[in-house]
PDB file of C-alpha atoms in Angstrom:
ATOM      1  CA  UNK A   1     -13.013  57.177  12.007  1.00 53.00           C
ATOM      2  CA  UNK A   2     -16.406  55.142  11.194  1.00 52.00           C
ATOM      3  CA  UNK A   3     -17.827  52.968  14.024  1.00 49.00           C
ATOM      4  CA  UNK A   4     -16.849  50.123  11.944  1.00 49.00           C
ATOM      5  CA  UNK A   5     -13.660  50.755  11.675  1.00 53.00           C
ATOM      6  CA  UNK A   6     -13.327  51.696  15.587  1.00 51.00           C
ATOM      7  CA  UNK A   7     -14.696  48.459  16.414  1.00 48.00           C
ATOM      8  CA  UNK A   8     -12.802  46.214  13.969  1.00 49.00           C
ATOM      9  CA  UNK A   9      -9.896  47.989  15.419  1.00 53.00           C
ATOM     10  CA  UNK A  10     -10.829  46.981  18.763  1.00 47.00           C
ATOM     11  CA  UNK A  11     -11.357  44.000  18.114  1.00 44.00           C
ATOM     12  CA  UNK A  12      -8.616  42.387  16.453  1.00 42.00           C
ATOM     13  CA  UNK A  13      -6.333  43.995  19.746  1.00 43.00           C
ATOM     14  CA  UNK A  14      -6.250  42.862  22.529  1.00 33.00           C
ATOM     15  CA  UNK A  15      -8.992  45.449  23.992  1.00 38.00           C
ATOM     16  CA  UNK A  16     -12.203  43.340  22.942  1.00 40.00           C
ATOM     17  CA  UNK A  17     -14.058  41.376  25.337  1.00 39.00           C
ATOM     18  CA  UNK A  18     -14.581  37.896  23.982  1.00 41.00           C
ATOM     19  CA  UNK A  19     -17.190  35.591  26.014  1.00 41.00           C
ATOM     20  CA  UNK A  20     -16.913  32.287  24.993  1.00 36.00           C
ATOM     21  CA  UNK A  21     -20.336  31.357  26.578  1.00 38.00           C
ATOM     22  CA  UNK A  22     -21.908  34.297  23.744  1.00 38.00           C
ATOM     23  CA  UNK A  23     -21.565  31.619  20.836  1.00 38.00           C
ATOM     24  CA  UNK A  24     -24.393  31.575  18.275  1.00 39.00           C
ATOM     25  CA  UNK A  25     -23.876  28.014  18.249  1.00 36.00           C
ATOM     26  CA  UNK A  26     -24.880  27.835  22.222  1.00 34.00           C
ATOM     27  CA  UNK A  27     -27.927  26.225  23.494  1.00 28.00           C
ATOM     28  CA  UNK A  28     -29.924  29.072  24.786  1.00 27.00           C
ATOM     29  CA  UNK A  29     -32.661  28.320  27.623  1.00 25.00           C
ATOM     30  CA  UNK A  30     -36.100  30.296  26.758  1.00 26.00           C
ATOM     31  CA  UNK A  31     -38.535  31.622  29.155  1.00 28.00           C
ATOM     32  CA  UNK A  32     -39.944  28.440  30.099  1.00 29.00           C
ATOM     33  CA  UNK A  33     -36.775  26.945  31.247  1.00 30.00           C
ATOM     34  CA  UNK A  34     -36.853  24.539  28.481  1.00 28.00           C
ATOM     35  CA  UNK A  35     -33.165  24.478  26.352  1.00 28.00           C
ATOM     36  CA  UNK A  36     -33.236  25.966  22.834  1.00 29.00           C
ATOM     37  CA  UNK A  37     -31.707  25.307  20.041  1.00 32.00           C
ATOM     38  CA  UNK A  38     -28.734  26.683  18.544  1.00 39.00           C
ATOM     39  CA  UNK A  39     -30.117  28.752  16.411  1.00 45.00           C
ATOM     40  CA  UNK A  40     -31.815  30.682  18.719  1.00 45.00           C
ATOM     41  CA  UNK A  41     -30.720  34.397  20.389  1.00 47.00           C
ATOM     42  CA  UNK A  42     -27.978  34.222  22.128  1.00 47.00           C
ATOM     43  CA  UNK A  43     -27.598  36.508  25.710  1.00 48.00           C
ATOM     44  CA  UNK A  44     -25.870  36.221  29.041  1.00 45.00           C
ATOM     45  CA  UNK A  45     -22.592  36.780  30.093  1.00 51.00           C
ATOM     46  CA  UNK A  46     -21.571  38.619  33.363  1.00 55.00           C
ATOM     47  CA  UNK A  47     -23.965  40.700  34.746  1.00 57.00           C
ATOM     48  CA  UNK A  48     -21.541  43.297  35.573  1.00 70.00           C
ATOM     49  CA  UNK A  49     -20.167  43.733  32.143  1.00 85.00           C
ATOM     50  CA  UNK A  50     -21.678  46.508  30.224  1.00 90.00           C
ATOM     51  CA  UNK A  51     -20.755  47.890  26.915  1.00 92.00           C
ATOM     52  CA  UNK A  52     -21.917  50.903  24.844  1.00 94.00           C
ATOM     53  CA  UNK A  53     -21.171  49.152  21.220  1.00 95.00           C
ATOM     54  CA  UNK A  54     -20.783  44.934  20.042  1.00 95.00           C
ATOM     55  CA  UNK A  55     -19.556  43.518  16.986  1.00 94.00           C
ATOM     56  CA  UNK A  56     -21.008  40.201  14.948  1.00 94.00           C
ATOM     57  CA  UNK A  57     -18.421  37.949  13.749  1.00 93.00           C
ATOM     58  CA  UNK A  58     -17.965  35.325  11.663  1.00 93.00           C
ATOM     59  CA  UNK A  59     -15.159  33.141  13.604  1.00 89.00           C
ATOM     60  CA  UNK A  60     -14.010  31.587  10.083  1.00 87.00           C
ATOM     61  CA  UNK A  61     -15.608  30.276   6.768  1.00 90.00           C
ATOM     62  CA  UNK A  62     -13.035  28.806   4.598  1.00 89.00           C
ATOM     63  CA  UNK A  63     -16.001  28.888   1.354  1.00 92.00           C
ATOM     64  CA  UNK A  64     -16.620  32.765   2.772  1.00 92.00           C
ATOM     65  CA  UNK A  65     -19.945  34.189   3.029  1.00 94.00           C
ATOM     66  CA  UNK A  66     -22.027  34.369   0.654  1.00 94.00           C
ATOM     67  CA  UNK A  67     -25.134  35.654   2.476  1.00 95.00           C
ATOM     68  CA  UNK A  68     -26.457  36.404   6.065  1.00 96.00           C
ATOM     69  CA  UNK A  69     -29.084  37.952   8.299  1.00 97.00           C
ATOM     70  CA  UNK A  70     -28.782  38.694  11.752  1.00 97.00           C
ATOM     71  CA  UNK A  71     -30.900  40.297  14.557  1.00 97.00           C
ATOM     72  CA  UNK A  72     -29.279  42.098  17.574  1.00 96.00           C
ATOM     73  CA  UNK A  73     -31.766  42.980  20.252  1.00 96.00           C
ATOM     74  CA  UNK A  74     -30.581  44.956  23.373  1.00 93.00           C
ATOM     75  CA  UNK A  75     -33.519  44.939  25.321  1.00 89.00           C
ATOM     76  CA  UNK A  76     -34.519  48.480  25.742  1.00 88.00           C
ATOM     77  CA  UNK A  77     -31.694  50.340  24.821  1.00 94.00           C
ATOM     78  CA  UNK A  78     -31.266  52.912  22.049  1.00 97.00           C
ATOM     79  CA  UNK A  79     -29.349  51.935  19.064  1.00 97.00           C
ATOM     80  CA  UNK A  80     -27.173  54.741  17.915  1.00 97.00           C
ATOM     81  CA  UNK A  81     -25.684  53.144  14.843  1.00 97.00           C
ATOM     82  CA  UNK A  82     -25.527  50.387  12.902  1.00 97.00           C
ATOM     83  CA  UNK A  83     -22.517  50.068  10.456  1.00 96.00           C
ATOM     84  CA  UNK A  84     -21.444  47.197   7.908  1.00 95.00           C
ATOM     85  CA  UNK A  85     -19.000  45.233   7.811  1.00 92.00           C
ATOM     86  CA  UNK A  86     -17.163  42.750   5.494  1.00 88.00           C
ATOM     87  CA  UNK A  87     -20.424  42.991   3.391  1.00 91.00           C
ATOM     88  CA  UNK A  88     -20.722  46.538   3.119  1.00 89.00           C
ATOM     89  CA  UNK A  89     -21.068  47.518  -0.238  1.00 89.00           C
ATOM     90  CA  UNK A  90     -24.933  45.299  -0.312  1.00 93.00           C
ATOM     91  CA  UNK A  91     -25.631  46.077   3.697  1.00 96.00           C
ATOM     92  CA  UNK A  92     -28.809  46.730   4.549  1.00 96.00           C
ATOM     93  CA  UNK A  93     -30.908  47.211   7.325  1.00 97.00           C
ATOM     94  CA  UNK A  94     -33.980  45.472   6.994  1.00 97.00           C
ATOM     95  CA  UNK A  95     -35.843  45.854  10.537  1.00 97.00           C
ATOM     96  CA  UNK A  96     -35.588  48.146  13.300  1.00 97.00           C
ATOM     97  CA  UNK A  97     -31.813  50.172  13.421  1.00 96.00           C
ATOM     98  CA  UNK A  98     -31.338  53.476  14.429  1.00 97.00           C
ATOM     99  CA  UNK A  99     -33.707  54.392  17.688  1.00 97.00           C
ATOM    100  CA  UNK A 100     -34.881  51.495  18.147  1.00 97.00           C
ATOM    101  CA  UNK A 101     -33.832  48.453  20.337  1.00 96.00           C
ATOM    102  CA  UNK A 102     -33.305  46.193  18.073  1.00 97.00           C
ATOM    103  CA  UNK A 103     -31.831  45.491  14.348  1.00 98.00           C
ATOM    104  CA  UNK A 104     -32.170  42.914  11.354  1.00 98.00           C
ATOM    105  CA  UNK A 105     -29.545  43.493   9.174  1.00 98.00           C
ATOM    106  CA  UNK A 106     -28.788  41.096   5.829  1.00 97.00           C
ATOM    107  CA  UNK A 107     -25.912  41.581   3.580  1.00 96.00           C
ATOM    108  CA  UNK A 108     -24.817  39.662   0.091  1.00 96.00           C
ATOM    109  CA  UNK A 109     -21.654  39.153  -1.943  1.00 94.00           C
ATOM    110  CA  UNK A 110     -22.150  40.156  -5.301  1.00 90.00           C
ATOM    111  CA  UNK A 111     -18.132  41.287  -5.604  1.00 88.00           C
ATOM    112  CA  UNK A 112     -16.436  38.416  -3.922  1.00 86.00           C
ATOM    113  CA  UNK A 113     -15.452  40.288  -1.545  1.00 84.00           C
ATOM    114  CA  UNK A 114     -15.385  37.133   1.118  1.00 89.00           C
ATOM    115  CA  UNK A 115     -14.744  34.544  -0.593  1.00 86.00           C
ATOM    116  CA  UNK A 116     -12.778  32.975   2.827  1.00 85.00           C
ATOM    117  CA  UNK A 117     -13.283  34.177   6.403  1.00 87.00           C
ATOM    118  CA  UNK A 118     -11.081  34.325   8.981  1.00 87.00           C
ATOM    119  CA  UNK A 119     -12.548  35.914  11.971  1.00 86.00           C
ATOM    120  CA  UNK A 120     -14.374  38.987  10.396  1.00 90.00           C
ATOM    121  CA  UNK A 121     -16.790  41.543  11.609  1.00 93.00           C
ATOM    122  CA  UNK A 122     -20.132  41.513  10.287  1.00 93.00           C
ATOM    123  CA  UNK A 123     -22.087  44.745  11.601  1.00 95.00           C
ATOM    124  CA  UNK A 124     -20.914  46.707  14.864  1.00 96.00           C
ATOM    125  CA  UNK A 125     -24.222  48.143  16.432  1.00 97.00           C
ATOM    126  CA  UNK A 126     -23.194  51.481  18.966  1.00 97.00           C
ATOM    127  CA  UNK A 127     -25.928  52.046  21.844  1.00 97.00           C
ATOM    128  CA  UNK A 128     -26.562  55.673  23.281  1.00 96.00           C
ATOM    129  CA  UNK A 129     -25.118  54.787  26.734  1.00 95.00           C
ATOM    130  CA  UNK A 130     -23.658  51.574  28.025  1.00 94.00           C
ATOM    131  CA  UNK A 131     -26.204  48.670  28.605  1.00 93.00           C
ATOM    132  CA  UNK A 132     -25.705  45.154  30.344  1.00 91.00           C
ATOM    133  CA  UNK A 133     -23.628  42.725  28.728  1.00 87.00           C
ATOM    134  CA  UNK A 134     -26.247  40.161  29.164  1.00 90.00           C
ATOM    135  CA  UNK A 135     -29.353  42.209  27.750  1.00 92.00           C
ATOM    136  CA  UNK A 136     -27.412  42.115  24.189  1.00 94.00           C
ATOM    137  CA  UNK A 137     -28.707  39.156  22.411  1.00 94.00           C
ATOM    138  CA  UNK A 138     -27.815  38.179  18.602  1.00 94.00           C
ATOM    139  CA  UNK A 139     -29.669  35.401  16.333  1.00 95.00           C
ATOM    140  CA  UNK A 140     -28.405  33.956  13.383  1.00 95.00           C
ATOM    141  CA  UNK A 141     -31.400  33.942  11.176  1.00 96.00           C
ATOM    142  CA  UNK A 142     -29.964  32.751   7.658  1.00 96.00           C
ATOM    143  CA  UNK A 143     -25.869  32.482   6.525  1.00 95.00           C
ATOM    144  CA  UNK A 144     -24.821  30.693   3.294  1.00 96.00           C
ATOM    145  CA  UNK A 145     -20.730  30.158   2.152  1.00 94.00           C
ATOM    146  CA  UNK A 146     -19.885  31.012  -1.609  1.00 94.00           C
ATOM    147  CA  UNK A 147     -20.627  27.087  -2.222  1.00 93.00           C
ATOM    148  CA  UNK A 148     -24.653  27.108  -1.486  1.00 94.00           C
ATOM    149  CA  UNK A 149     -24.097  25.581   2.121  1.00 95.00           C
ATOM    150  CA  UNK A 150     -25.501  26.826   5.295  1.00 96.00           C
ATOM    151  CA  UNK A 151     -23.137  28.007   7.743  1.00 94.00           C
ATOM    152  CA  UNK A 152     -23.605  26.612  10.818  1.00 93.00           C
ATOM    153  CA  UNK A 153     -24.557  28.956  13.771  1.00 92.00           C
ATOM    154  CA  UNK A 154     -21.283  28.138  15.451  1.00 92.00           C
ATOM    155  CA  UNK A 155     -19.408  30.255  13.396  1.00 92.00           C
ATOM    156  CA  UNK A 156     -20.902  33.387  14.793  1.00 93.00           C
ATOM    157  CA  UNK A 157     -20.472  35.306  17.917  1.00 91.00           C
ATOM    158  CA  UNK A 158     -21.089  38.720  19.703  1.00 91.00           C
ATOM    159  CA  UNK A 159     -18.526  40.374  21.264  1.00 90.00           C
ATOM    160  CA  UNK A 160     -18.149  43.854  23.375  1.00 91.00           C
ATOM    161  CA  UNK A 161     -15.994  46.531  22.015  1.00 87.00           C
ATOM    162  CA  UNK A 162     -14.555  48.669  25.035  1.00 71.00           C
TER     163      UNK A 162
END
């Protein structure tokens, strides 16, 4: 079984950690202690909770996704594997990925393929050992429905995959 489909599993039971404060949409604070916007990475949750692989999702879209790019960064730890999701058949990875700590992955639907979204995984990312919930950060760079419009950064969230 892929890592996609091991974490898609996982997810949709009741096994996968959802943190509501790990919204894209979230106002982040930066290094200066000033707030940032939404768009910006997203981090935190509990300091205790670690995970060795996280999912990006697209909560729902009713005009689908058309287009996206996301970065994950994990702060020092060793991506393992980076697998596609909805979007898979025009997945790529475009920065970092595989032994590296980071990944920018974009993805397009040429096929239709989602045309409406409800509460679909993106890209799972797998890390060669378990790493602190709250040094996994995501950022929305770019997302577009079938219709032209951005989609807002709300839509998107990380979550942990025990």
């Amino acid at each position: 079984m892929s890592l996609f489909e091991r974490v898609t599993d996982a997810f949709r039971e009741s096994g996968a950690r959802e943190d509501p404060e790990r919204d894209a949409g979230e106002p982040v604070t930066d290094s200066d202690g000033a707030g940032g916007s939404g768009d910006g990475p997203v981090g935190g949750g509990p300091a205790n909770e670690r995970t060795d692989a996280i999912v990006a999702v697209c909560q729902r879209a009713t005009d689908g996704v058309r287009t996206y790019t996301i970065e994950i960064d994990a702060a020092g730890a060793e991506i393992t594997e980076v697998a596609p999701g909805l979007l898979e058949a025009h997945f790529e990875v475009a920065e970092g990925g595989v032994g590296a700590d980071h990944v920018t992955v974009r993805a397009v639907d040429f096929r239709g393929e989602a045309r409406t979204v409800e509460a679909e995984t993106l890209v799972g990312v797998r890390f060669a050992e378990s790493v602190p919930l709250s040094d996994v950060q995501m950022r929305l760079v770019a997302a577009e429905d079938h219709g032209g419009d951005t989609l807002p950064s709300e839509l998107f969230r990380i979550a942990a995959v025990e």
